PDB file of C-alpha atoms in Angstrom:
ATOM      1  CA  MET H   1      59.809-108.136  10.432  1.00 35.00           C
ATOM      2  CA  LYS H   2      58.673-104.881   9.092  1.00 41.00           C
ATOM      3  CA  TRP H   3      59.513-101.264   9.120  1.00 44.00           C
ATOM      4  CA  PRO H   4      59.218-100.299  12.751  1.00 43.00           C
ATOM      5  CA  THR H   5      61.756-102.912  13.713  1.00 40.00           C
ATOM      6  CA  LEU H   6      64.332-101.339  11.541  1.00 41.00           C
ATOM      7  CA  LEU H   7      63.099 -97.930  12.433  1.00 43.00           C
ATOM      8  CA  LEU H   8      63.418 -98.344  16.150  1.00 43.00           C
ATOM      9  CA  LEU H   9      66.733-100.171  15.831  1.00 40.00           C
ATOM     10  CA  ALA H  10      67.950 -97.299  13.750  1.00 41.00           C
ATOM     11  CA  LEU H  11      66.490 -94.491  15.767  1.00 41.00           C
ATOM     12  CA  PRO H  12      68.376 -92.342  18.153  1.00 38.00           C
ATOM     13  CA  PHE H  13      66.490 -92.414  21.383  1.00 40.00           C
ATOM     14  CA  ALA H  14      66.763 -88.748  21.928  1.00 41.00           C
ATOM     15  CA  GLN H  15      64.517 -86.345  23.795  1.00 47.00           C
ATOM     16  CA  ALA H  16      61.854 -87.100  21.255  1.00 49.00           C
ATOM     17  CA  HIS H  17      61.355 -90.478  22.942  1.00 46.00           C
ATOM     18  CA  GLN H  18      60.162 -89.088  26.199  1.00 49.00           C
ATOM     19  CA  PRO H  19      56.399 -89.406  26.575  1.00 50.00           C
ATOM     20  CA  THR H  20      54.720 -86.107  26.009  1.00 50.00           C
ATOM     21  CA  THR H  21      51.371 -85.148  27.411  1.00 51.00           C
ATOM     22  CA  GLY H  22      49.235 -82.002  27.315  1.00 49.00           C
ATOM     23  CA  GLY H  23      49.797 -81.073  23.726  1.00 50.00           C
ATOM     24  CA  GLU H  24      50.869 -77.560  24.408  1.00 50.00           C
ATOM     25  CA  THR H  25      54.492 -77.981  23.348  1.00 62.00           C
ATOM     26  CA  ALA H  26      55.700 -78.809  19.921  1.00 77.00           C
ATOM     27  CA  LEU H  27      58.768 -80.901  19.545  1.00 86.00           C
ATOM     28  CA  VAL H  28      61.347 -79.047  17.515  1.00 89.00           C
ATOM     29  CA  VAL H  29      63.702 -81.532  15.842  1.00 88.00           C
ATOM     30  CA  ASP H  30      67.200 -80.238  15.878  1.00 86.00           C
ATOM     31  CA  ASP H  31      68.486 -82.562  13.211  1.00 88.00           C
ATOM     32  CA  PRO H  32      65.716 -83.583  10.789  1.00 91.00           C
ATOM     33  CA  TYR H  33      68.124 -85.711   8.655  1.00 90.00           C
ATOM     34  CA  ILE H  34      68.258 -88.560  11.158  1.00 87.00           C
ATOM     35  CA  SER H  35      65.586 -90.905  12.390  1.00 86.00           C
ATOM     36  CA  TYR H  36      63.427 -90.656  15.513  1.00 85.00           C
ATOM     37  CA  ALA H  37      60.614 -92.377  17.335  1.00 85.00           C
ATOM     38  CA  TYR H  38      58.432 -89.720  18.995  1.00 87.00           C
ATOM     39  CA  ASN H  39      56.325 -91.024  21.864  1.00 85.00           C
ATOM     40  CA  ALA H  40      53.193 -89.212  22.962  1.00 88.00           C
ATOM     41  CA  SER H  41      50.214 -90.014  25.215  1.00 89.00           C
ATOM     42  CA  PHE H  42      46.680 -88.887  24.708  1.00 92.00           C
ATOM     43  CA  VAL H  43      45.513 -88.184  28.240  1.00 90.00           C
ATOM     44  CA  THR H  44      42.486 -86.051  27.489  1.00 91.00           C
ATOM     45  CA  GLY H  45      41.967 -86.938  23.887  1.00 93.00           C
ATOM     46  CA  GLU H  46      42.013 -83.268  23.005  1.00 91.00           C
ATOM     47  CA  GLU H  47      45.789 -83.036  22.485  1.00 92.00           C
ATOM     48  CA  LEU H  48      47.361 -81.951  19.244  1.00 93.00           C
ATOM     49  CA  PHE H  49      50.951 -83.018  19.181  1.00 93.00           C
ATOM     50  CA  ARG H  50      53.300 -81.220  16.797  1.00 94.00           C
ATOM     51  CA  VAL H  51      56.684 -82.203  15.518  1.00 94.00           C
ATOM     52  CA  GLU H  52      58.543 -79.422  13.753  1.00 94.00           C
ATOM     53  CA  LEU H  53      61.041 -80.183  10.977  1.00 95.00           C
ATOM     54  CA  THR H  54      63.054 -77.702   8.992  1.00 96.00           C
ATOM     55  CA  TYR H  55      64.891 -78.687   5.850  1.00 97.00           C
ATOM     56  CA  ASP H  56      67.487 -76.582   4.155  1.00 96.00           C
ATOM     57  CA  ARG H  57      67.553 -78.977   1.240  1.00 96.00           C
ATOM     58  CA  GLY H  58      65.137 -81.359  -0.395  1.00 96.00           C
ATOM     59  CA  PHE H  59      64.891 -84.567   1.532  1.00 95.00           C
ATOM     60  CA  SER H  60      63.040 -87.891   1.364  1.00 94.00           C
ATOM     61  CA  LEU H  61      62.014 -89.818   4.393  1.00 93.00           C
ATOM     62  CA  PRO H  62      59.409 -92.244   5.615  1.00 94.00           C
ATOM     63  CA  PHE H  63      56.718 -91.596   8.304  1.00 96.00           C
ATOM     64  CA  GLU H  64      54.614 -94.048  10.261  1.00 95.00           C
ATOM     65  CA  LEU H  65      52.285 -93.912  13.254  1.00 97.00           C
ATOM     66  CA  LEU H  66      52.065 -96.865  15.720  1.00 95.00           C
ATOM     67  CA  VAL H  67      49.843 -97.833  18.614  1.00 96.00           C
ATOM     68  CA  GLU H  68      50.390-100.901  20.741  1.00 95.00           C
ATOM     69  CA  ASP H  69      48.331-103.902  19.550  1.00 96.00           C
ATOM     70  CA  ARG H  70      46.278-104.408  22.678  1.00 95.00           C
ATOM     71  CA  PRO H  71      42.575-105.155  23.011  1.00 95.00           C
ATOM     72  CA  GLU H  72      41.861-101.689  24.286  1.00 95.00           C
ATOM     73  CA  ASN H  73      43.552-100.140  21.262  1.00 96.00           C
ATOM     74  CA  GLN H  74      41.534-101.930  18.577  1.00 95.00           C
ATOM     75  CA  ALA H  75      39.378 -98.881  17.997  1.00 96.00           C
ATOM     76  CA  PHE H  76      42.153 -96.399  18.761  1.00 97.00           C
ATOM     77  CA  ARG H  77      43.021 -94.820  15.430  1.00 98.00           C
ATOM     78  CA  PRO H  78      44.924 -91.590  15.932  1.00 98.00           C
ATOM     79  CA  MET H  79      45.660 -89.687  12.735  1.00 98.00           C
ATOM     80  CA  PHE H  80      48.669 -87.790  11.512  1.00 98.00           C
ATOM     81  CA  ALA H  81      49.425 -85.205   8.897  1.00 98.00           C
ATOM     82  CA  VAL H  82      52.680 -83.906   7.474  1.00 98.00           C
ATOM     83  CA  VAL H  83      52.059 -80.224   6.700  1.00 98.00           C
ATOM     84  CA  GLY H  84      54.297 -77.974   4.662  1.00 98.00           C
ATOM     85  CA  PRO H  85      55.286 -76.491   1.303  1.00 97.00           C
ATOM     86  CA  GLY H  86      55.101 -78.527  -1.849  1.00 95.00           C
ATOM     87  CA  LEU H  87      52.629 -80.998  -0.585  1.00 97.00           C
ATOM     88  CA  PRO H  88      49.246 -81.275  -2.336  1.00 96.00           C
ATOM     89  CA  THR H  89      45.894 -80.106  -1.147  1.00 96.00           C
ATOM     90  CA  PRO H  90      44.244 -82.844   0.853  1.00 97.00           C
ATOM     91  CA  SER H  91      40.881 -84.252  -0.066  1.00 96.00           C
ATOM     92  CA  ALA H  92      37.726 -82.718   1.255  1.00 96.00           C
ATOM     93  CA  GLU H  93      37.315 -85.525   3.752  1.00 96.00           C
ATOM     94  CA  GLU H  94      40.893 -85.084   4.903  1.00 97.00           C
ATOM     95  CA  LEU H  95      40.503 -81.343   5.208  1.00 97.00           C
ATOM     96  CA  GLU H  96      37.402 -81.752   7.340  1.00 97.00           C
ATOM     97  CA  LEU H  97      39.259 -84.117   9.692  1.00 97.00           C
ATOM     98  CA  LEU H  98      42.321 -81.998  10.104  1.00 98.00           C
ATOM     99  CA  PRO H  99      42.523 -80.500  13.587  1.00 96.00           C
ATOM    100  CA  GLU H 100      43.474 -77.122  12.191  1.00 96.00           C
ATOM    101  CA  ALA H 101      43.269 -75.213   8.941  1.00 97.00           C
ATOM    102  CA  LEU H 102      46.327 -75.559   6.785  1.00 98.00           C
ATOM    103  CA  PRO H 103      48.633 -72.535   6.650  1.00 97.00           C
ATOM    104  CA  ASP H 104      48.153 -70.441   3.485  1.00 96.00           C
ATOM    105  CA  GLY H 105      50.008 -71.891   0.526  1.00 95.00           C
ATOM    106  CA  GLU H 106      50.767 -75.203   2.234  1.00 97.00           C
ATOM    107  CA  GLY H 107      49.531 -78.725   1.609  1.00 97.00           C
ATOM    108  CA  ALA H 108      49.651 -81.963   3.476  1.00 98.00           C
ATOM    109  CA  TYR H 109      49.993 -85.677   3.513  1.00 98.00           C
ATOM    110  CA  VAL H 110      47.149 -86.894   5.678  1.00 98.00           C
ATOM    111  CA  ASP H 111      46.970 -90.402   7.092  1.00 98.00           C
ATOM    112  CA  LEU H 112      43.420 -91.136   8.375  1.00 98.00           C
ATOM    113  CA  ASN H 113      44.680 -94.437   9.823  1.00 97.00           C
ATOM    114  CA  ASP H 114      41.773 -96.250   8.269  1.00 96.00           C
ATOM    115  CA  ASP H 115      43.269 -99.415   6.912  1.00 95.00           C
ATOM    116  CA  ASP H 116      40.994-102.341   7.635  1.00 94.00           C
ATOM    117  CA  PRO H 117      42.450-104.444   8.953  1.00 94.00           C
ATOM    118  CA  ARG H 118      45.487-102.604  10.188  1.00 95.00           C
ATOM    119  CA  ALA H 119      48.813-104.281   9.900  1.00 94.00           C
ATOM    120  CA  SER H 120      50.271-105.596  13.170  1.00 93.00           C
ATOM    121  CA  ILE H 121      54.012-105.842  13.544  1.00 87.00           C
ATOM    122  CA  PHE H 122      56.457-106.919  16.208  1.00 84.00           C
ATOM    123  CA  GLU H 123      58.980-104.258  17.153  1.00 78.00           C
ATOM    124  CA  GLY H 124      62.133-105.876  18.478  1.00 69.00           C
ATOM    125  CA  VAL H 125      63.626-103.109  20.547  1.00 68.00           C
ATOM    126  CA  MET H 126      60.656-102.159  22.677  1.00 70.00           C
ATOM    127  CA  ARG H 127      59.439-105.817  22.555  1.00 76.00           C
ATOM    128  CA  ARG H 128      55.969-104.751  21.645  1.00 84.00           C
ATOM    129  CA  VAL H 129      53.444-105.535  19.003  1.00 93.00           C
ATOM    130  CA  TYR H 130      52.126-102.502  17.268  1.00 94.00           C
ATOM    131  CA  LEU H 131      49.240-101.646  14.982  1.00 97.00           C
ATOM    132  CA  THR H 132      50.606 -99.449  12.224  1.00 96.00           C
ATOM    133  CA  THR H 133      49.478 -97.039   9.622  1.00 97.00           C
ATOM    134  CA  GLY H 134      52.204 -98.455   7.434  1.00 95.00           C
ATOM    135  CA  PRO H 135      55.178 -96.387   6.334  1.00 94.00           C
ATOM    136  CA  VAL H 136      55.043 -93.790   3.618  1.00 97.00           C
ATOM    137  CA  ALA H 137      58.062 -92.134   2.024  1.00 96.00           C
ATOM    138  CA  LEU H 138      57.528 -88.471   1.235  1.00 97.00           C
ATOM    139  CA  LEU H 139      59.580 -86.110  -0.927  1.00 96.00           C
ATOM    140  CA  LEU H 140      59.996 -82.851   1.026  1.00 97.00           C
ATOM    141  CA  GLN H 141      61.226 -79.611  -0.464  1.00 96.00           C
ATOM    142  CA  PRO H 142      63.337 -77.221   1.551  1.00 96.00           C
ATOM    143  CA  GLY H 143      61.188 -75.459   4.089  1.00 97.00           C
ATOM    144  CA  GLU H 144      59.438 -75.733   7.375  1.00 97.00           C
ATOM    145  CA  TYR H 145      57.141 -78.682   8.078  1.00 97.00           C
ATOM    146  CA  GLU H 146      54.961 -79.802  11.002  1.00 97.00           C
ATOM    147  CA  VAL H 147      53.703 -83.274  11.768  1.00 97.00           C
ATOM    148  CA  TRP H 148      50.334 -83.138  13.524  1.00 97.00           C
ATOM    149  CA  ILE H 149      49.118 -86.101  15.542  1.00 96.00           C
ATOM    150  CA  TRP H 150      45.588 -86.063  16.918  1.00 96.00           C
ATOM    151  CA  SER H 151      42.870 -88.418  18.161  1.00 96.00           C
ATOM    152  CA  PRO H 152      39.725 -87.525  16.135  1.00 96.00           C
ATOM    153  CA  GLU H 153      37.364 -89.496  18.332  1.00 95.00           C
ATOM    154  CA  GLY H 154      39.056 -88.277  21.520  1.00 95.00           C
ATOM    155  CA  ASP H 155      40.253 -91.739  22.275  1.00 96.00           C
ATOM    156  CA  LEU H 156      43.043 -92.113  24.833  1.00 95.00           C
ATOM    157  CA  GLY H 157      46.287 -94.033  24.528  1.00 93.00           C
ATOM    158  CA  ASP H 158      49.945 -93.995  23.585  1.00 91.00           C
ATOM    159  CA  VAL H 159      51.326 -93.445  20.109  1.00 93.00           C
ATOM    160  CA  VAL H 160      54.662 -93.573  18.474  1.00 91.00           C
ATOM    161  CA  LEU H 161      55.552 -91.535  15.369  1.00 92.00           C
ATOM    162  CA  GLY H 162      58.517 -93.002  13.559  1.00 90.00           C
ATOM    163  CA  PHE H 163      60.259 -91.004  10.899  1.00 91.00           C
ATOM    164  CA  GLY H 164      63.532 -91.013   9.117  1.00 88.00           C
ATOM    165  CA  VAL H 165      66.108 -93.635   8.270  1.00 83.00           C
ATOM    166  CA  GLU H 166      69.683 -92.729   9.123  1.00 80.00           C
ATOM    167  CA  GLU H 167      70.701 -93.489  12.640  1.00 76.00           C
ATOM    168  CA  ASP H 168      72.727 -91.218  14.893  1.00 73.00           C
ATOM    169  CA  PHE H 169      73.111 -91.981  18.549  1.00 71.00           C
ATOM    170  CA  SER H 170      75.693 -89.285  19.208  1.00 69.00           C
ATOM    171  CA  GLY H 171      73.128 -87.242  21.096  1.00 68.00           C
ATOM    172  CA  GLY H 172      72.474 -90.026  23.577  1.00 66.00           C
ATOM    173  CA  PHE H 173      69.249 -91.774  24.375  1.00 63.00           C
ATOM    174  CA  GLY H 174      67.283 -89.052  26.065  1.00 60.00           C
ATOM    175  CA  GLY H 175      66.797 -90.900  29.295  1.00 62.00           C
ATOM    176  CA  LEU H 176      64.987 -93.705  27.599  1.00 61.00           C
ATOM    177  CA  PHE H 177      66.793 -96.508  29.299  1.00 63.00           C
ATOM    178  CA  ALA H 178      66.566 -94.822  32.713  1.00 64.00           C
ATOM    179  CA  ASP H 179      62.796 -95.064  32.308  1.00 63.00           C
ATOM    180  CA  TRP H 180      62.704 -98.308  30.389  1.00 61.00           C
ATOM    181  CA  SER H 181      59.571 -99.725  32.059  1.00 63.00           C
ATOM    182  CA  THR H 182      57.619 -96.846  30.722  1.00 62.00           C
ATOM    183  CA  TYR H 183      58.400 -97.911  27.191  1.00 57.00           C
ATOM    184  CA  ALA H 184      58.912-101.649  27.184  1.00 56.00           C
ATOM    185  CA  TYR H 185      57.828-104.815  28.832  1.00 53.00           C
TER     186      TYR H 185
ATOM    187  CA  MET Z   1      63.810 -93.636  -7.298  1.00 86.00           C
ATOM    188  CA  ALA Z   2      63.401 -93.103 -11.081  1.00 90.00           C
ATOM    189  CA  CYS Z   3      60.166 -91.301 -10.424  1.00 92.00           C
ATOM    190  CA  ALA Z   4      61.659 -89.020  -7.767  1.00 93.00           C
ATOM    191  CA  ILE Z   5      64.628 -88.155  -9.907  1.00 93.00           C
ATOM    192  CA  ALA Z   6      62.535 -87.485 -12.997  1.00 94.00           C
ATOM    193  CA  ARG Z   7      60.140 -85.365 -11.022  1.00 93.00           C
ATOM    194  CA  ASP Z   8      63.011 -83.335  -9.622  1.00 93.00           C
ATOM    195  CA  ALA Z   9      64.277 -82.743 -13.129  1.00 94.00           C
ATOM    196  CA  GLU Z  10      60.916 -81.496 -14.277  1.00 92.00           C
ATOM    197  CA  LEU Z  11      60.346 -79.230 -11.325  1.00 92.00           C
ATOM    198  CA  GLY Z  12      63.897 -77.991 -10.921  1.00 93.00           C
ATOM    199  CA  LEU Z  13      64.159 -79.543  -7.533  1.00 93.00           C
ATOM    200  CA  GLU Z  14      67.026 -81.447  -5.927  1.00 94.00           C
ATOM    201  CA  THR Z  15      65.805 -83.919  -3.390  1.00 94.00           C
ATOM    202  CA  ASP Z  16      68.148 -86.041  -1.328  1.00 93.00           C
ATOM    203  CA  VAL Z  17      66.917 -89.578  -1.934  1.00 91.00           C
ATOM    204  CA  ALA Z  18      70.210 -91.310  -1.090  1.00 89.00           C
ATOM    205  CA  ARG Z  19      68.701 -93.528   1.586  1.00 88.00           C
ATOM    206  CA  PHE Z  20      66.476 -95.076  -0.995  1.00 87.00           C
ATOM    207  CA  ASP Z  21      69.306 -95.723  -3.491  1.00 85.00           C
ATOM    208  CA  ALA Z  22      70.069 -99.387  -4.095  1.00 82.00           C
ATOM    209  CA  ALA Z  23      72.953 -99.114  -1.609  1.00 82.00           C
ATOM    210  CA  GLY Z  24      71.158 -96.678   0.668  1.00 84.00           C
ATOM    211  CA  ASP Z  25      70.701 -96.990   4.372  1.00 84.00           C
ATOM    212  CA  CYS Z  26      67.058 -97.972   4.095  1.00 81.00           C
ATOM    213  CA  TRP Z  27      67.941-101.339   2.603  1.00 78.00           C
ATOM    214  CA  GLY Z  28      70.339-102.494   5.295  1.00 74.00           C
ATOM    215  CA  SER Z  29      68.528-105.680   6.251  1.00 72.00           C
ATOM    216  CA  PRO Z  30      65.720-107.913   5.178  1.00 73.00           C
ATOM    217  CA  ALA Z  31      63.415-106.035   7.540  1.00 69.00           C
ATOM    218  CA  GLY Z  32      64.676-102.799   6.070  1.00 73.00           C
ATOM    219  CA  GLN Z  33      64.001-103.990   2.588  1.00 80.00           C
ATOM    220  CA  GLN Z  34      60.439-104.745   3.430  1.00 81.00           C
ATOM    221  CA  LEU Z  35      60.102-101.464   5.221  1.00 83.00           C
ATOM    222  CA  CYS Z  36      61.557 -99.528   2.266  1.00 87.00           C
ATOM    223  CA  ASP Z  37      59.465-101.405  -0.245  1.00 89.00           C
ATOM    224  CA  GLU Z  38      56.302-100.534   1.602  1.00 93.00           C
ATOM    225  CA  ALA Z  39      57.325 -96.940   2.212  1.00 94.00           C
ATOM    226  CA  CYS Z  40      58.253 -96.427  -1.373  1.00 93.00           C
ATOM    227  CA  ASP Z  41      55.088 -98.137  -2.666  1.00 94.00           C
ATOM    228  CA  ASN Z  42      52.908 -95.984  -0.420  1.00 96.00           C
ATOM    229  CA  GLY Z  43      54.781 -92.861  -1.347  1.00 95.00           C
ATOM    230  CA  LEU Z  44      54.475 -93.578  -5.008  1.00 95.00           C
ATOM    231  CA  THR Z  45      50.774 -94.217  -4.669  1.00 96.00           C
ATOM    232  CA  PHE Z  46      50.492 -90.848  -2.877  1.00 96.00           C
ATOM    233  CA  LEU Z  47      52.322 -89.095  -5.692  1.00 95.00           C
ATOM    234  CA  ARG Z  48      50.143 -90.700  -8.320  1.00 94.00           C
ATOM    235  CA  GLU Z  49      46.885 -89.945  -6.536  1.00 94.00           C
ATOM    236  CA  ARG Z  50      47.557 -86.427  -5.426  1.00 94.00           C
ATOM    237  CA  TYR Z  51      49.977 -84.775  -7.926  1.00 91.00           C
ATOM    238  CA  SER Z  52      49.200 -83.959 -11.487  1.00 87.00           C
ATOM    239  CA  ALA Z  53      51.528 -84.012 -14.485  1.00 85.00           C
ATOM    240  CA  LEU Z  54      53.943 -86.508 -13.142  1.00 91.00           C
ATOM    241  CA  PRO Z  55      56.748 -87.670 -15.500  1.00 93.00           C
ATOM    242  CA  PRO Z  56      56.324 -91.013 -17.250  1.00 92.00           C
ATOM    243  CA  GLU Z  57      58.774 -92.612 -14.844  1.00 92.00           C
ATOM    244  CA  CYS Z  58      56.101 -92.354 -12.159  1.00 91.00           C
ATOM    245  CA  ALA Z  59      53.474 -94.214 -14.140  1.00 89.00           C
ATOM    246  CA  SER Z  60      54.648 -97.764 -13.531  1.00 70.00           C
TER     247      SER Z  60
END
């Protein structure tokens, strides 16, 4: 069992777990020191999902992007980038694929989701098999960060961004279990 | 961990890496160990490929 199993077991199913469509609204993470699974759906393929994280101290955490391992998702390779201070300048290819220009003075970790083949893992909470970018641990300085998630080919589908390690369910489950069939078999 | 700590020392940073300590929360199960191994390996690769002048602790 790999990372998403632990991740989703450890994650607080807060508001971040509600499916998000449209791309107009950024998710502002109130507590960036705990772990989340952020669900989003590409309905038009034009969406740019943003997750905002603000750190008042240097912090290390893993990020990973998942799509369900279904036949219709085999070519669905959404990308993500962690954008903020202290991160390096992306490669020319990555810069070209970013959905927006980087803010002045900021860099990014960019995951082009181009592993071939992609790893497939079983996630035990949602009872689903996911294709994954694989987790990457990043060292973040204090400051404001955004995670961008986009579908470069305009493909449609659902994605899950997992980030963080420490669990904290004190904020509840964000209605996840009231809408369980949306998320799990 | 050694790389992150040494890099912090060189750059005058203080990064909370407690979850990746040997007793940290990231290693709480066999699945977690594999998760953390992969996350740390990928993070270290990213550091090596994209940052210059890393401390020797990041070389291996």
